[in-house]
Every structure is written in C-alpha cells, then in structure tokens.
PDB file of C-alpha atoms in Angstrom:
ATOM      1  CA  UNK L 181     181.666 145.667 144.483  1.00 65.00           C
ATOM      2  CA  UNK L 182     182.894 147.326 147.731  1.00 80.00           C
ATOM      3  CA  UNK L 183     181.061 146.163 150.871  1.00 86.00           C
ATOM      4  CA  UNK L 184     179.948 149.722 151.723  1.00 87.00           C
ATOM      5  CA  UNK L 185     178.213 150.146 148.339  1.00 91.00           C
ATOM      6  CA  UNK L 186     176.644 146.668 148.529  1.00 89.00           C
ATOM      7  CA  UNK L 187     175.230 147.469 151.992  1.00 92.00           C
ATOM      8  CA  UNK L 188     173.809 150.794 150.760  1.00 92.00           C
ATOM      9  CA  UNK L 189     172.172 149.074 147.768  1.00 92.00           C
ATOM     10  CA  UNK L 190     170.824 146.311 150.041  1.00 91.00           C
ATOM     11  CA  UNK L 191     169.194 148.827 152.405  1.00 93.00           C
ATOM     12  CA  UNK L 192     167.731 150.774 149.463  1.00 93.00           C
ATOM     13  CA  UNK L 193     166.220 147.545 148.089  1.00 92.00           C
ATOM     14  CA  UNK L 194     164.925 146.661 151.571  1.00 91.00           C
ATOM     15  CA  UNK L 195     163.146 150.043 151.836  1.00 94.00           C
ATOM     16  CA  UNK L 196     161.531 149.411 148.428  1.00 93.00           C
ATOM     17  CA  UNK L 197     160.471 145.932 149.625  1.00 92.00           C
ATOM     18  CA  UNK L 198     162.446 144.514 146.687  1.00 93.00           C
ATOM     19  CA  UNK L 199     163.472 141.377 148.534  1.00 94.00           C
ATOM     20  CA  UNK L 200     165.308 139.704 145.639  1.00 94.00           C
ATOM     21  CA  UNK L 201     167.763 142.610 145.292  1.00 94.00           C
ATOM     22  CA  UNK L 202     168.042 143.083 149.071  1.00 94.00           C
ATOM     23  CA  UNK L 203     169.107 139.420 149.354  1.00 94.00           C
ATOM     24  CA  UNK L 204     171.471 139.725 146.373  1.00 94.00           C
ATOM     25  CA  UNK L 205     173.251 142.804 147.754  1.00 94.00           C
ATOM     26  CA  UNK L 206     173.455 141.455 151.316  1.00 93.00           C
ATOM     27  CA  UNK L 207     175.001 138.336 149.781  1.00 92.00           C
ATOM     28  CA  UNK L 208     177.557 140.471 147.909  1.00 92.00           C
ATOM     29  CA  UNK L 209     178.331 142.351 151.123  1.00 93.00           C
ATOM     30  CA  UNK L 210     179.044 139.021 152.837  1.00 92.00           C
ATOM     31  CA  UNK L 211     176.072 139.440 155.217  1.00 92.00           C
ATOM     32  CA  UNK L 212     174.944 135.815 155.011  1.00 93.00           C
ATOM     33  CA  UNK L 213     172.271 135.935 157.737  1.00 94.00           C
ATOM     34  CA  UNK L 214     170.617 139.027 156.236  1.00 93.00           C
ATOM     35  CA  UNK L 215     170.825 137.475 152.760  1.00 93.00           C
ATOM     36  CA  UNK L 216     169.076 134.312 154.008  1.00 95.00           C
ATOM     37  CA  UNK L 217     166.363 136.408 155.697  1.00 95.00           C
ATOM     38  CA  UNK L 218     165.618 138.214 152.433  1.00 95.00           C
ATOM     39  CA  UNK L 219     165.835 135.116 150.200  1.00 96.00           C
ATOM     40  CA  UNK L 220     163.120 133.691 152.470  1.00 95.00           C
ATOM     41  CA  UNK L 221     161.016 136.866 152.039  1.00 95.00           C
ATOM     42  CA  UNK L 222     161.562 136.842 148.266  1.00 95.00           C
ATOM     43  CA  UNK L 223     160.418 133.204 148.163  1.00 95.00           C
ATOM     44  CA  UNK L 224     157.274 134.023 150.180  1.00 95.00           C
ATOM     45  CA  UNK L 225     156.412 136.895 147.803  1.00 93.00           C
ATOM     46  CA  UNK L 226     156.773 134.547 144.821  1.00 91.00           C
ATOM     47  CA  UNK L 227     154.501 132.005 146.511  1.00 90.00           C
ATOM     48  CA  UNK L 228     151.827 134.688 147.005  1.00 88.00           C
ATOM     49  CA  UNK L 229     151.999 135.448 143.262  1.00 84.00           C
ATOM     50  CA  UNK L 230     151.840 131.735 142.395  1.00 84.00           C
ATOM     51  CA  UNK L 231     155.410 131.800 141.003  1.00 86.00           C
ATOM     52  CA  UNK L 232     156.333 128.513 142.645  1.00 90.00           C
ATOM     53  CA  UNK L 233     159.388 127.746 140.504  1.00 88.00           C
ATOM     54  CA  UNK L 234     161.069 131.015 141.558  1.00 91.00           C
ATOM     55  CA  UNK L 235     159.948 130.396 145.159  1.00 94.00           C
ATOM     56  CA  UNK L 236     161.650 126.986 144.982  1.00 94.00           C
ATOM     57  CA  UNK L 237     165.001 128.450 143.891  1.00 94.00           C
ATOM     58  CA  UNK L 238     164.878 131.261 146.505  1.00 95.00           C
ATOM     59  CA  UNK L 239     163.997 128.835 149.319  1.00 96.00           C
ATOM     60  CA  UNK L 240     167.066 126.810 148.321  1.00 95.00           C
ATOM     61  CA  UNK L 241     169.205 129.981 148.598  1.00 94.00           C
ATOM     62  CA  UNK L 242     167.631 130.508 152.047  1.00 94.00           C
ATOM     63  CA  UNK L 243     168.559 126.885 152.902  1.00 93.00           C
ATOM     64  CA  UNK L 244     164.891 126.125 153.637  1.00 94.00           C
ATOM     65  CA  UNK L 245     164.775 122.793 151.830  1.00 95.00           C
ATOM     66  CA  UNK L 246     161.392 121.688 153.222  1.00 95.00           C
ATOM     67  CA  UNK L 247     159.706 124.815 151.817  1.00 94.00           C
ATOM     68  CA  UNK L 248     161.685 124.441 148.571  1.00 94.00           C
ATOM     69  CA  UNK L 249     160.339 120.909 148.172  1.00 95.00           C
ATOM     70  CA  UNK L 250     156.757 122.086 148.851  1.00 95.00           C
ATOM     71  CA  UNK L 251     157.123 124.909 146.307  1.00 94.00           C
ATOM     72  CA  UNK L 252     158.355 122.652 143.489  1.00 92.00           C
ATOM     73  CA  UNK L 253     155.463 120.229 144.143  1.00 94.00           C
ATOM     74  CA  UNK L 254     153.018 123.149 143.865  1.00 93.00           C
ATOM     75  CA  UNK L 255     154.738 124.227 140.634  1.00 91.00           C
ATOM     76  CA  UNK L 256     154.367 120.734 139.137  1.00 91.00           C
ATOM     77  CA  UNK L 257     150.683 120.559 140.157  1.00 92.00           C
ATOM     78  CA  UNK L 258     149.977 124.004 138.693  1.00 91.00           C
ATOM     79  CA  UNK L 259     151.831 123.116 135.476  1.00 91.00           C
ATOM     80  CA  UNK L 260     149.922 119.833 135.042  1.00 92.00           C
ATOM     81  CA  UNK L 261     146.576 121.585 135.621  1.00 93.00           C
ATOM     82  CA  UNK L 262     147.524 124.348 133.138  1.00 93.00           C
ATOM     83  CA  UNK L 263     148.531 121.833 130.440  1.00 93.00           C
ATOM     84  CA  UNK L 264     145.196 119.989 130.795  1.00 92.00           C
ATOM     85  CA  UNK L 265     143.246 123.274 130.604  1.00 93.00           C
ATOM     86  CA  UNK L 266     145.161 124.376 127.500  1.00 94.00           C
ATOM     87  CA  UNK L 267     144.622 120.991 125.809  1.00 93.00           C
ATOM     88  CA  UNK L 268     140.851 121.340 126.353  1.00 94.00           C
ATOM     89  CA  UNK L 269     140.728 124.990 125.202  1.00 94.00           C
ATOM     90  CA  UNK L 270     142.666 124.285 122.003  1.00 92.00           C
ATOM     91  CA  UNK L 271     140.594 121.151 121.323  1.00 91.00           C
ATOM     92  CA  UNK L 272     137.381 123.185 121.632  1.00 90.00           C
ATOM     93  CA  UNK L 273     138.489 125.449 118.767  1.00 92.00           C
ATOM     94  CA  UNK L 274     139.656 122.545 116.603  1.00 90.00           C
ATOM     95  CA  UNK L 275     143.375 123.059 117.305  1.00 89.00           C
ATOM     96  CA  UNK L 276     144.191 119.724 118.915  1.00 88.00           C
ATOM     97  CA  UNK L 277     147.503 119.564 120.763  1.00 88.00           C
ATOM     98  CA  UNK L 278     148.758 116.658 122.841  1.00 89.00           C
ATOM     99  CA  UNK L 279     149.797 117.167 126.464  1.00 89.00           C
ATOM    100  CA  UNK L 280     153.353 116.254 125.421  1.00 91.00           C
ATOM    101  CA  UNK L 281     153.415 118.961 122.726  1.00 90.00           C
ATOM    102  CA  UNK L 282     152.011 121.602 125.110  1.00 91.00           C
ATOM    103  CA  UNK L 283     154.538 120.622 127.792  1.00 90.00           C
ATOM    104  CA  UNK L 284     157.414 120.835 125.294  1.00 90.00           C
ATOM    105  CA  UNK L 285     156.264 124.312 124.172  1.00 87.00           C
ATOM    106  CA  UNK L 286     155.819 125.329 127.816  1.00 88.00           C
ATOM    107  CA  UNK L 287     159.353 124.220 128.750  1.00 84.00           C
ATOM    108  CA  UNK L 288     160.897 125.938 125.743  1.00 85.00           C
ATOM    109  CA  UNK L 289     158.824 129.113 125.411  1.00 83.00           C
ATOM    110  CA  UNK L 290     156.345 129.383 128.318  1.00 85.00           C
ATOM    111  CA  UNK L 291     153.187 130.897 126.712  1.00 90.00           C
ATOM    112  CA  UNK L 292     154.917 132.670 123.798  1.00 94.00           C
ATOM    113  CA  UNK L 293     154.180 129.938 121.230  1.00 93.00           C
ATOM    114  CA  UNK L 294     150.439 130.204 121.910  1.00 94.00           C
ATOM    115  CA  UNK L 295     150.596 134.010 121.998  1.00 95.00           C
ATOM    116  CA  UNK L 296     152.031 134.002 118.456  1.00 95.00           C
ATOM    117  CA  UNK L 297     149.314 131.588 117.304  1.00 96.00           C
ATOM    118  CA  UNK L 298     146.693 133.910 118.844  1.00 95.00           C
ATOM    119  CA  UNK L 299     148.194 136.884 116.974  1.00 96.00           C
ATOM    120  CA  UNK L 300     147.881 134.924 113.699  1.00 96.00           C
ATOM    121  CA  UNK L 301     144.193 134.212 114.399  1.00 96.00           C
ATOM    122  CA  UNK L 302     143.682 137.896 115.207  1.00 95.00           C
ATOM    123  CA  UNK L 303     145.257 138.965 111.884  1.00 96.00           C
ATOM    124  CA  UNK L 304     142.879 136.591 110.082  1.00 95.00           C
ATOM    125  CA  UNK L 305     139.974 138.143 112.072  1.00 95.00           C
ATOM    126  CA  UNK L 306     139.184 134.771 113.661  1.00 96.00           C
ATOM    127  CA  UNK L 307     138.420 136.507 116.937  1.00 95.00           C
ATOM    128  CA  UNK L 308     136.956 133.546 118.838  1.00 94.00           C
ATOM    129  CA  UNK L 309     140.020 131.405 118.068  1.00 96.00           C
ATOM    130  CA  UNK L 310     142.258 134.364 118.954  1.00 96.00           C
ATOM    131  CA  UNK L 311     140.427 134.943 122.263  1.00 96.00           C
ATOM    132  CA  UNK L 312     140.672 131.299 123.329  1.00 96.00           C
ATOM    133  CA  UNK L 313     144.335 131.051 122.306  1.00 95.00           C
ATOM    134  CA  UNK L 314     145.218 134.242 124.228  1.00 96.00           C
ATOM    135  CA  UNK L 315     143.408 132.679 127.206  1.00 96.00           C
ATOM    136  CA  UNK L 316     145.493 129.509 126.807  1.00 95.00           C
ATOM    137  CA  UNK L 317     148.714 131.560 126.634  1.00 95.00           C
ATOM    138  CA  UNK L 318     147.691 133.441 129.821  1.00 95.00           C
ATOM    139  CA  UNK L 319     147.240 130.110 131.619  1.00 94.00           C
ATOM    140  CA  UNK L 320     150.732 128.950 130.586  1.00 93.00           C
ATOM    141  CA  UNK L 321     152.338 132.295 131.462  1.00 92.00           C
ATOM    142  CA  UNK L 322     150.687 132.093 134.886  1.00 91.00           C
ATOM    143  CA  UNK L 323     151.982 128.537 135.390  1.00 90.00           C
ATOM    144  CA  UNK L 324     155.517 129.673 134.520  1.00 86.00           C
ATOM    145  CA  UNK L 325     155.360 132.520 137.066  1.00 83.00           C
ATOM    146  CA  UNK L 326     155.267 135.451 134.615  1.00 85.00           C
ATOM    147  CA  UNK L 327     152.636 137.878 136.001  1.00 85.00           C
ATOM    148  CA  UNK L 328     153.439 140.623 133.460  1.00 88.00           C
ATOM    149  CA  UNK L 329     152.939 138.372 130.418  1.00 92.00           C
ATOM    150  CA  UNK L 330     149.886 136.760 132.058  1.00 92.00           C
ATOM    151  CA  UNK L 331     148.219 140.186 132.363  1.00 90.00           C
ATOM    152  CA  UNK L 332     149.078 141.099 128.747  1.00 93.00           C
ATOM    153  CA  UNK L 333     147.443 137.913 127.445  1.00 94.00           C
ATOM    154  CA  UNK L 334     144.310 138.425 129.570  1.00 94.00           C
ATOM    155  CA  UNK L 335     144.044 142.002 128.209  1.00 91.00           C
ATOM    156  CA  UNK L 336     144.225 140.646 124.651  1.00 93.00           C
ATOM    157  CA  UNK L 337     141.564 138.060 125.561  1.00 94.00           C
ATOM    158  CA  UNK L 338     139.330 140.915 126.783  1.00 91.00           C
ATOM    159  CA  UNK L 339     140.022 142.871 123.578  1.00 91.00           C
ATOM    160  CA  UNK L 340     138.978 139.901 121.407  1.00 93.00           C
ATOM    161  CA  UNK L 341     135.820 139.406 123.485  1.00 92.00           C
ATOM    162  CA  UNK L 342     135.014 143.094 122.946  1.00 89.00           C
ATOM    163  CA  UNK L 343     135.172 142.465 119.182  1.00 91.00           C
ATOM    164  CA  UNK L 344     132.847 139.485 119.700  1.00 93.00           C
ATOM    165  CA  UNK L 345     130.467 141.625 121.787  1.00 89.00           C
ATOM    166  CA  UNK L 346     130.669 139.465 124.920  1.00 90.00           C
ATOM    167  CA  UNK L 347     130.628 142.060 127.730  1.00 84.00           C
ATOM    168  CA  UNK L 348     130.730 139.496 130.558  1.00 87.00           C
ATOM    169  CA  UNK L 349     133.923 137.946 129.164  1.00 91.00           C
ATOM    170  CA  UNK L 350     135.475 141.395 128.572  1.00 88.00           C
ATOM    171  CA  UNK L 351     134.977 142.117 132.282  1.00 86.00           C
ATOM    172  CA  UNK L 352     136.272 138.661 133.239  1.00 88.00           C
ATOM    173  CA  UNK L 353     139.431 139.156 131.141  1.00 90.00           C
ATOM    174  CA  UNK L 354     140.127 142.607 132.605  1.00 86.00           C
ATOM    175  CA  UNK L 355     139.582 141.277 136.121  1.00 86.00           C
ATOM    176  CA  UNK L 356     142.088 138.471 135.534  1.00 87.00           C
ATOM    177  CA  UNK L 357     144.526 140.999 134.031  1.00 86.00           C
ATOM    178  CA  UNK L 358     144.316 142.960 137.279  1.00 80.00           C
ATOM    179  CA  UNK L 359     143.034 146.094 135.527  1.00 65.00           C
ATOM    180  CA  UNK L 360     140.882 147.222 138.440  1.00 63.00           C
ATOM    181  CA  UNK L 361     140.494 150.891 137.443  1.00 66.00           C
ATOM    182  CA  UNK L 362     139.472 150.075 133.854  1.00 68.00           C
ATOM    183  CA  UNK L 363     137.102 147.388 135.141  1.00 66.00           C
ATOM    184  CA  UNK L 364     135.450 149.810 137.576  1.00 70.00           C
ATOM    185  CA  UNK L 365     135.055 152.457 134.847  1.00 68.00           C
ATOM    186  CA  UNK L 366     133.405 149.931 132.486  1.00 67.00           C
ATOM    187  CA  UNK L 367     131.071 148.651 135.224  1.00 68.00           C
ATOM    188  CA  UNK L 368     129.990 152.250 136.020  1.00 72.00           C
ATOM    189  CA  UNK L 369     129.462 152.944 132.318  1.00 67.00           C
ATOM    190  CA  UNK L 370     127.369 149.771 131.906  1.00 65.00           C
ATOM    191  CA  UNK L 371     125.297 150.614 134.991  1.00 69.00           C
ATOM    192  CA  UNK L 372     124.673 154.154 133.729  1.00 71.00           C
ATOM    193  CA  UNK L 373     123.653 152.848 130.290  1.00 65.00           C
ATOM    194  CA  UNK L 374     121.305 150.293 131.866  1.00 63.00           C
ATOM    195  CA  UNK L 375     119.671 152.985 134.019  1.00 64.00           C
ATOM    196  CA  UNK L 376     119.293 155.308 131.016  1.00 60.00           C
ATOM    197  CA  UNK L 377     117.727 152.469 128.984  1.00 59.00           C
ATOM    198  CA  UNK L 378     115.187 151.889 131.771  1.00 59.00           C
ATOM    199  CA  UNK L 379     114.298 155.620 131.837  1.00 60.00           C
ATOM    200  CA  UNK L 380     113.801 155.637 128.053  1.00 57.00           C
ATOM    201  CA  UNK L 381     111.384 152.725 128.343  1.00 53.00           C
TER     202      UNK L 381
END
C-alpha cells in the first residue's frame, strides 16, 4: 500500500475514533510514533469495554509492557470468575460441568458451545434452562471480550424470561444487553399500566 493512501486511511480512521485501524494504517505508512500512540488508545478502549485480552495484545504493540502485564492479569481474573459463575449456573439447572470442561469450551469456542445448548433447550420449550444457559453464554462471551455476542445472549435471556413471565429479569437482561431505548419504552409501558390499574381500582 502506498504511503500516501495509508496516511489518508489512518487519518480517516482517527476521525472516526477507530483507533485499531488508525494504528494499523500509521504502521503501514511507517509512522511508528503515531502507530504506537494509537495502539495505546486502542488498548485503553478495550480495557474500558472489559476486553482485557485484546488490550494486552495492543499494549504489547505499543511497547507498554507494564500495562500489557496488568491487562493479561485482569483477563485471567475475569476468566476465572466467569468459569466459576457458569459452573454454578449450569449446576443449578442440573447440567453439571466441571471447571476444566468449561475452560476447554471457553478456549475453543468462547460462549458458542453454551449458546447452542441454550438453543436446544429453547426448541424443547425448556425456557428456564434456556434462559440460564443463555446467561451463562453471555458471561463467557463477556470474559472473551466479545461485546456483540454478549449483548445477543443477554437479549435471548430477556426473551426467555418474557416467556416465563418474569418482568424484573426481562428488564435486567435488556439492561445488560445495553438496549437502553427498549428498556425505557418497557419501563414507561409498565408504569402506565400500573397507573391505569390503580385508577380502575
């Protein structure tokens, strides 16, 4: 890629606050100092999202080895906590899994193994099992630094709780999925219904 094009792409990415691509294109343009600056910013963004494994690799590219070491420790702590939570959740619905098995699935497939198991429960109309397994998959997706998949699993958790009639958990699932507008609409609807019920009484 010609330097001129790489610089143009880097500046475009910088304007969009897409730090990963800004760093990548500055790197391709041979602008090492600028690349390091944006690898650092990309790492900080990942840390804010809780994506510590990605933060670790970007801090290494930025040659900030102290921060890289801190990030990988946070990743390991988050992973261990997630595995323990998932073991408890699955045990509560009679689907015992050892920590070793969960860790192996996590390393190989992040939360996709559990997501597929949740889909099977949903097909069988075992909505409580499906809800809890979607919740478990969301926890693993979050630990692996996949915000998109985390949100999808929390939405499915909310959907299952809707089938079970648990409004509080529907709201909790939508909140964790980051669906603020939907959450606000539901809260307004619930408030209106409550007020109308009081009037009828």
